[in-house]
Short mmCIF file of C-alpha atoms in Angstrom, two decimals:
data_model
loop_
_atom_site.label_atom_id
_atom_site.label_comp_id
_atom_site.label_asym_id
_atom_site.label_seq_id
_atom_site.Cartn_x
_atom_site.Cartn_y
_atom_site.Cartn_z
CA MET A 1 -96.72 -124.78 -105.91
CA VAL A 2 -98.95 -122.11 -104.00
CA LYS A 3 -101.72 -120.06 -104.99
CA CYS A 4 -101.58 -116.54 -105.61
CA PRO A 5 -103.53 -114.73 -102.93
CA VAL A 6 -105.02 -112.20 -105.35
CA CYS A 7 -105.95 -114.00 -108.39
CA GLY A 8 -106.01 -117.65 -107.09
CA LEU A 9 -103.78 -118.97 -109.94
CA GLU A 10 -100.54 -121.29 -109.03
CA VAL A 11 -97.39 -119.67 -108.60
CA ARG A 12 -94.02 -121.43 -108.56
CA ILE A 13 -91.63 -120.54 -105.50
CA PRO A 14 -87.98 -120.86 -106.93
CA GLU A 15 -86.01 -123.59 -105.10
CA ASP A 16 -83.51 -121.12 -103.98
CA ALA A 17 -86.20 -118.67 -102.66
CA MET A 18 -85.20 -116.89 -99.52
CA PRO A 19 -87.73 -115.18 -96.96
CA GLY A 20 -88.32 -111.55 -98.14
CA GLU A 21 -87.82 -112.28 -101.94
CA LEU A 22 -90.26 -110.65 -104.22
CA ILE A 23 -91.91 -112.56 -106.97
CA GLU A 24 -94.10 -110.76 -109.67
CA HIS A 25 -97.01 -112.82 -110.55
CA ASP A 26 -98.44 -112.92 -113.93
CA CYS A 27 -101.54 -111.12 -112.65
CA GLY A 28 -99.42 -108.22 -111.89
CA THR A 29 -99.25 -108.64 -108.15
CA LEU A 30 -95.93 -108.20 -106.36
CA LEU A 31 -95.63 -111.15 -103.80
CA GLU A 32 -93.39 -111.57 -100.97
CA VAL A 33 -92.10 -114.79 -99.82
CA VAL A 34 -92.43 -115.50 -96.28
CA GLU A 35 -91.73 -118.45 -93.96
CA ASP A 36 -94.48 -119.96 -91.88
CA ASN A 37 -93.21 -122.93 -89.81
CA GLY A 38 -90.48 -123.67 -92.03
CA VAL A 39 -92.78 -123.70 -94.94
CA LEU A 40 -92.40 -120.92 -97.60
CA GLN A 41 -95.69 -119.06 -98.44
CA LEU A 42 -96.61 -116.12 -100.45
CA ARG A 43 -98.29 -112.61 -99.36
CA VAL A 44 -98.95 -109.51 -101.18
CA PHE A 45 -95.96 -107.27 -100.80
CA GLU A 46 -96.98 -104.14 -98.76
CA GLY A 47 -93.70 -102.11 -98.89
CA ASP A 48 -93.60 -98.42 -99.21
CA MET A 49 -92.58 -98.11 -102.82
CA GLU A 50 -91.00 -94.58 -102.25
CA ASP A 51 -88.86 -95.96 -99.88
CA TRP A 52 -87.98 -98.85 -102.05
CA GLY A 53 -85.01 -98.98 -104.65
CA GLU A 54 -81.28 -99.03 -104.94
CA MET B 1 -61.35 -116.41 -92.71
CA PRO B 2 -63.44 -113.62 -91.39
CA SER B 3 -67.31 -113.76 -90.88
CA ILE B 4 -69.24 -111.46 -92.77
CA ALA B 5 -72.91 -110.70 -92.25
CA LEU B 6 -75.12 -109.87 -95.30
CA LEU B 7 -77.99 -107.83 -94.15
CA TYR B 8 -80.97 -107.70 -96.52
CA ASP B 9 -84.77 -107.29 -96.38
CA HIS B 10 -85.90 -108.47 -100.09
CA PRO B 11 -83.01 -110.46 -101.54
CA ARG B 12 -82.33 -109.97 -105.32
CA TRP B 13 -80.10 -111.70 -107.74
CA GLU B 14 -77.28 -109.50 -106.37
CA GLU B 15 -77.57 -110.57 -102.78
CA LYS B 16 -77.77 -114.24 -103.73
CA ALA B 17 -74.47 -113.71 -105.99
CA ILE B 18 -72.71 -111.89 -103.20
CA LEU B 19 -73.60 -114.74 -100.69
CA GLN B 20 -72.30 -117.32 -102.99
CA ALA B 21 -69.05 -115.38 -103.75
CA LEU B 22 -68.42 -115.08 -100.05
CA LYS B 23 -68.81 -118.77 -99.66
CA ASP B 24 -66.70 -119.39 -102.90
CA ILE B 25 -63.84 -117.72 -101.34
CA GLY B 26 -64.26 -119.42 -97.99
CA ALA B 27 -65.47 -116.71 -95.74
CA ASP B 28 -67.94 -117.19 -92.97
CA ALA B 29 -71.01 -115.94 -94.47
CA LYS B 30 -74.13 -115.19 -92.38
CA LEU B 31 -77.37 -114.05 -93.69
CA LEU B 32 -79.12 -111.58 -91.45
CA HIS B 33 -82.87 -110.56 -92.40
CA VAL B 34 -83.27 -107.27 -90.94
CA GLU B 35 -87.36 -107.56 -90.95
CA THR B 36 -87.25 -110.49 -88.86
CA THR B 37 -84.09 -109.78 -86.55
CA PRO B 38 -84.35 -107.31 -83.98
CA LEU B 39 -81.00 -105.37 -83.87
CA ARG B 40 -80.08 -103.89 -80.23
CA ILE B 41 -78.23 -100.91 -80.28
CA GLY B 42 -74.86 -101.61 -78.59
CA GLU B 43 -75.27 -105.30 -78.26
CA PRO B 44 -74.37 -107.57 -80.97
CA CYS B 45 -76.63 -110.28 -82.04
CA CYS B 46 -73.76 -112.48 -83.23
CA PRO B 47 -69.88 -112.37 -83.57
CA ILE B 48 -69.14 -110.87 -86.90
CA ASP B 49 -66.23 -108.96 -88.39
CA LEU B 50 -67.87 -107.07 -91.11
CA ALA B 51 -71.38 -106.53 -92.37
CA LEU B 52 -72.44 -105.78 -96.16
CA GLU B 53 -75.59 -103.72 -96.03
CA ARG B 54 -77.85 -104.75 -98.99
CA SER B 55 -81.37 -103.66 -97.75
CA VAL B 56 -83.52 -102.55 -100.69
CA SER B 57 -85.50 -100.17 -98.45
CA PHE B 58 -83.66 -96.89 -97.94
CA SER B 59 -84.94 -96.63 -94.29
CA ASN B 60 -84.04 -100.42 -93.43
CA ALA B 61 -80.59 -99.94 -94.94
CA VAL B 62 -79.88 -96.64 -93.00
CA ALA B 63 -81.32 -97.94 -89.62
CA THR B 64 -79.76 -101.35 -89.78
CA ALA B 65 -76.39 -100.21 -90.95
CA PHE B 66 -76.21 -97.64 -88.01
CA ALA B 67 -77.39 -100.34 -85.36
CA VAL B 68 -74.68 -102.80 -86.52
CA GLU B 69 -71.99 -99.99 -86.54
CA SER B 70 -73.08 -99.66 -82.95
CA TRP B 71 -71.54 -103.12 -81.95
CA GLY B 72 -68.15 -101.82 -83.20
CA VAL B 73 -68.50 -103.90 -86.51
CA ARG B 74 -67.67 -102.00 -89.70
CA VAL B 75 -70.58 -101.91 -92.35
CA LEU B 76 -70.18 -101.55 -96.09
CA ASN B 77 -71.42 -99.12 -96.61
CA PRO B 78 -71.77 -97.24 -93.36
CA GLY B 79 -74.99 -95.56 -92.44
CA THR B 80 -73.69 -92.10 -93.16
CA VAL B 81 -72.63 -92.94 -96.63
CA ILE B 82 -76.21 -94.70 -97.36
CA TYR B 83 -78.08 -91.75 -95.98
CA LEU B 84 -75.89 -89.13 -97.86
CA ALA B 85 -76.29 -91.02 -101.10
CA GLY B 86 -80.26 -91.45 -100.41
CA ASP B 87 -80.89 -87.92 -99.92
CA LYS B 88 -80.29 -86.15 -103.27
CA VAL B 89 -80.02 -82.72 -101.75
CA ALA B 90 -77.16 -84.03 -99.29
CA THR B 91 -75.64 -85.77 -102.32
CA LEU B 92 -75.41 -82.86 -104.49
CA SER B 93 -74.48 -80.38 -101.94
CA LEU B 94 -71.67 -82.60 -100.67
CA LEU B 95 -70.43 -83.15 -104.19
CA ALA B 96 -70.46 -79.47 -105.11
CA SER B 97 -68.66 -78.45 -101.79
CA HIS B 98 -65.89 -80.93 -102.98
CA ARG B 99 -65.88 -79.27 -106.50
CA VAL B 100 -67.03 -82.36 -108.19
CA PRO B 101 -69.43 -81.13 -111.14
CA VAL B 102 -73.05 -81.55 -110.85
CA PRO B 103 -76.12 -80.30 -112.76
CA GLU B 104 -77.32 -76.78 -111.70
CA THR B 105 -79.91 -77.43 -108.92
CA THR B 106 -82.14 -75.36 -106.87
CA VAL B 107 -83.65 -76.35 -103.62
CA LEU B 108 -87.11 -74.79 -103.12
CA SER B 109 -88.79 -74.81 -99.58
CA GLY B 110 -92.49 -74.53 -99.32
CA SER B 111 -94.32 -71.22 -100.15
CA ASN B 112 -91.20 -69.01 -101.35
CA ARG B 113 -90.47 -71.72 -103.98
CA ILE B 114 -90.57 -69.74 -107.13
CA ASN B 115 -89.13 -66.48 -105.68
CA GLY B 116 -85.77 -68.15 -105.42
CA SER B 117 -83.41 -68.42 -108.56
CA LEU B 118 -84.25 -71.32 -110.76
CA PRO B 119 -81.38 -73.33 -112.69
CA PRO B 120 -81.31 -72.69 -116.33
CA GLY B 121 -84.54 -73.52 -118.09
CA PRO B 122 -87.24 -74.36 -119.06
CA PRO B 123 -87.32 -77.23 -119.41
CA TRP B 124 -86.64 -78.36 -115.77
CA VAL B 125 -86.44 -81.69 -114.05
CA VAL B 126 -88.13 -82.00 -110.70
CA LYS B 127 -87.01 -84.74 -108.42
CA PRO B 128 -87.95 -86.16 -105.02
CA VAL B 129 -85.50 -85.79 -102.37
CA ILE B 130 -85.53 -89.48 -101.66
CA GLY B 131 -86.48 -91.92 -104.29
CA SER B 132 -84.97 -94.69 -106.78
CA TRP B 133 -85.44 -96.11 -110.13
CA GLY B 134 -86.62 -92.72 -111.73
CA ARG B 135 -89.79 -92.90 -109.60
CA MET B 136 -91.65 -89.27 -109.23
CA VAL B 137 -89.07 -87.71 -111.44
CA ALA B 138 -90.81 -85.15 -113.85
CA ARG B 139 -89.96 -82.70 -116.46
CA ALA B 140 -91.68 -79.37 -116.47
CA ARG B 141 -91.86 -77.43 -119.92
CA ASP B 142 -92.43 -74.06 -118.75
CA LEU B 143 -93.17 -72.21 -115.38
CA GLU B 144 -96.79 -73.04 -115.27
CA GLU B 145 -96.18 -76.69 -115.59
CA LEU B 146 -93.38 -76.33 -112.68
CA GLU B 147 -95.75 -74.71 -110.54
CA GLN B 148 -98.61 -77.47 -110.98
CA LEU B 149 -95.80 -80.28 -110.40
CA LEU B 150 -94.76 -78.72 -107.25
CA SER B 151 -98.36 -78.25 -106.02
CA TYR B 152 -99.09 -81.87 -106.81
CA LYS B 153 -95.95 -82.94 -104.82
CA GLU B 154 -96.97 -80.87 -101.81
CA ALA B 155 -100.41 -82.40 -101.72
CA ALA B 156 -98.75 -85.60 -101.19
CA ARG B 157 -97.94 -84.76 -97.47
CA GLY B 158 -94.79 -86.91 -97.20
CA LEU B 159 -91.83 -85.90 -94.94
CA TYR B 160 -89.89 -84.17 -97.93
CA SER B 161 -93.10 -83.05 -99.91
CA ARG B 162 -92.46 -79.47 -99.32
CA ILE B 163 -88.82 -79.44 -100.21
CA HIS B 164 -88.36 -79.37 -104.01
CA LEU B 165 -85.33 -80.23 -106.02
CA VAL B 166 -85.36 -78.55 -109.36
CA GLN B 167 -82.67 -79.26 -111.86
CA GLU B 168 -81.59 -78.24 -115.38
CA TYR B 169 -82.48 -80.38 -117.91
CA ILE B 170 -79.32 -81.99 -119.47
CA GLU B 171 -79.72 -82.89 -123.26
CA LYS B 172 -78.00 -86.43 -122.79
CA PRO B 173 -76.85 -88.32 -125.99
CA GLY B 174 -79.82 -90.76 -125.18
CA ARG B 175 -77.71 -92.42 -122.51
CA ASP B 176 -76.04 -91.95 -118.93
CA ILE B 177 -73.03 -93.83 -117.55
CA ARG B 178 -73.22 -96.00 -114.39
CA VAL B 179 -69.79 -96.30 -112.73
CA PHE B 180 -69.29 -98.93 -109.92
CA THR B 181 -66.47 -97.76 -107.41
CA LEU B 182 -65.15 -100.20 -104.85
CA GLY B 183 -62.74 -98.58 -102.42
CA ASP B 184 -60.28 -96.59 -104.45
CA ARG B 185 -60.82 -98.10 -107.89
CA VAL B 186 -63.63 -98.56 -110.59
CA VAL B 187 -64.64 -102.07 -111.21
CA ALA B 188 -66.95 -101.62 -114.18
CA ALA B 189 -68.99 -98.98 -115.94
CA ILE B 190 -72.03 -99.29 -118.25
CA TYR B 191 -74.06 -96.94 -120.56
CA ARG B 192 -77.71 -96.88 -119.83
CA VAL B 193 -79.14 -96.40 -123.14
CA SER B 194 -82.78 -95.27 -123.84
CA SER B 195 -84.86 -93.13 -126.13
CA HIS B 196 -86.71 -91.72 -122.95
CA TRP B 197 -85.07 -88.75 -121.21
CA ILE B 198 -85.14 -91.09 -117.91
CA THR B 199 -82.41 -93.72 -118.40
CA ASN B 200 -82.84 -96.03 -115.41
CA THR B 201 -82.75 -99.68 -116.41
CA SER B 202 -85.74 -100.27 -114.16
CA ARG B 203 -87.54 -97.84 -116.57
CA GLY B 204 -86.54 -99.98 -119.80
CA ALA B 205 -83.06 -98.80 -120.58
CA ARG B 206 -80.56 -100.97 -122.05
CA ALA B 207 -77.22 -101.77 -120.53
CA GLU B 208 -74.19 -101.77 -122.75
CA PRO B 209 -70.60 -101.81 -121.63
CA ALA B 210 -68.84 -98.54 -121.22
CA PRO B 211 -65.05 -97.96 -121.43
CA VAL B 212 -63.66 -96.85 -118.18
CA THR B 213 -61.64 -93.75 -119.51
CA GLY B 214 -59.45 -91.66 -117.12
CA GLU B 215 -61.86 -89.04 -117.10
CA ILE B 216 -64.74 -91.36 -115.89
CA GLU B 217 -62.58 -92.93 -113.42
CA ASP B 218 -61.33 -89.73 -111.93
CA LEU B 219 -64.63 -88.20 -111.54
CA ALA B 220 -66.52 -91.30 -110.12
CA LEU B 221 -63.67 -91.78 -107.63
CA ARG B 222 -63.79 -88.27 -106.58
CA ALA B 223 -67.46 -88.52 -106.09
CA ALA B 224 -67.08 -91.57 -104.00
CA GLU B 225 -64.52 -90.24 -101.84
CA ALA B 226 -66.69 -87.05 -101.28
CA LEU B 227 -69.49 -89.26 -99.91
CA GLY B 228 -67.21 -91.56 -97.83
CA GLY B 229 -66.31 -94.35 -100.19
CA GLY B 230 -67.18 -98.06 -99.95
CA PHE B 231 -69.18 -99.80 -102.82
CA LEU B 232 -71.12 -97.24 -105.03
CA GLY B 233 -72.93 -96.80 -108.10
CA VAL B 234 -72.12 -93.36 -109.51
CA ASP B 235 -74.40 -91.86 -112.22
CA LEU B 236 -72.63 -89.49 -114.64
CA LEU B 237 -74.54 -87.40 -117.38
CA GLU B 238 -72.68 -86.13 -120.48
CA ASP B 239 -73.23 -82.56 -121.11
CA PRO B 240 -72.55 -81.36 -124.56
CA GLU B 241 -70.52 -78.35 -123.35
CA ARG B 242 -69.45 -78.91 -119.80
CA GLY B 243 -68.52 -82.64 -120.13
CA LEU B 244 -69.37 -85.21 -117.33
CA LEU B 245 -71.53 -84.16 -114.51
CA VAL B 246 -72.15 -86.60 -111.45
CA ASN B 247 -76.03 -86.93 -111.35
CA GLU B 248 -76.77 -89.33 -108.32
CA VAL B 249 -74.98 -91.73 -106.18
CA ASN B 250 -76.27 -95.17 -105.14
CA ALA B 251 -75.08 -96.49 -102.09
CA VAL B 252 -76.95 -100.06 -102.46
CA PRO B 253 -76.40 -100.37 -106.27
CA GLU B 254 -77.90 -103.16 -108.44
CA PHE B 255 -75.34 -104.79 -110.84
CA LYS B 256 -77.18 -107.87 -112.45
CA ASN B 257 -77.26 -106.11 -116.13
CA THR B 258 -73.58 -104.87 -115.58
CA VAL B 259 -72.33 -108.58 -114.90
CA ARG B 260 -74.27 -109.64 -117.76
CA VAL B 261 -73.24 -107.08 -120.33
CA THR B 262 -69.33 -106.66 -119.12
CA GLY B 263 -68.50 -110.20 -117.74
CA VAL B 264 -67.02 -108.22 -114.85
CA ARG B 265 -68.03 -110.54 -111.70
CA VAL B 266 -69.01 -107.56 -109.46
CA HIS B 267 -70.48 -109.70 -107.07
CA MET B 268 -67.02 -111.43 -106.53
CA GLU B 269 -65.24 -108.02 -106.57
CA VAL B 270 -67.46 -107.05 -103.73
CA ALA B 271 -66.85 -110.29 -101.69
CA ARG B 272 -63.25 -110.14 -102.15
CA TYR B 273 -63.14 -106.60 -100.84
CA ALA B 274 -65.18 -107.24 -97.86
CA VAL B 275 -62.75 -110.01 -96.77
CA GLU B 276 -59.84 -107.64 -97.15
CA GLU B 277 -61.60 -104.84 -95.20
CA ALA B 278 -62.76 -107.27 -92.61
CA ARG B 279 -59.10 -108.42 -92.08
CA ARG B 280 -57.79 -104.77 -91.81
#
């Protein structure tokens, strides 16, 4: 478990999570999985939504 | 077995499923996270036979597909196909030039916007030149609303903010059709059902299996061929008078809901196709 950088509540990173994966937290924040020295962490996703989609 | 790289930025269910499918059929599957891997033009980062472009960001997908193609490696889909499918003006123009039926559409540029001929309406649909999931798509019920929408859009000051794509409003039967093409065949199709006039599943539309009729297959394959082929999601509208029209084409399509409702393992079809293409 890690903490949401916005609301501070715990977030579970899925076991098969990959760097870059996006997780929508219960508080509504879109979080991005990042790798820091081999450890998976979360940061607020800052992607350009207009550019983003299928 | 060939070595296949999966290019990605933000992995979704689809990318994980394709990766697993590649491994299941014995391919040497490599992951290439494009946001942390610099790609030198003309200098391969690693030995690969083919790359699958699955970046969610349109700009990432176009740039990294072209960079990998500069290594002499085939990319599914190529950068040109991703660019043409991502730019709605380019898509509709190319389809029309290949005699593929599309909704009547006018491209307006800057201050001469309303002086040009508008498509039948009101209402009209205003779309961004580049954009996905139904974002920034709006409906104008009269000329005043259209003027206001275009003014708001221009105020955004984006790259294409002065280019306006105004389309006739099609009275759909509460759904559109998403068809998946892979090379020269159709692998699956779904209805996207919604009481809202925007029928993207990301906007709450419900996926239901759709029959692949001869007409659907023919039109989707003609649209795919016009754009350069590969693995594409072709969106069709059912016009009450003219029949099927091609609305959009997606070059990095999502298919999680299609697998769920049709049972077609699209990810496995893509993996097998990639291996076949890598061997050619």
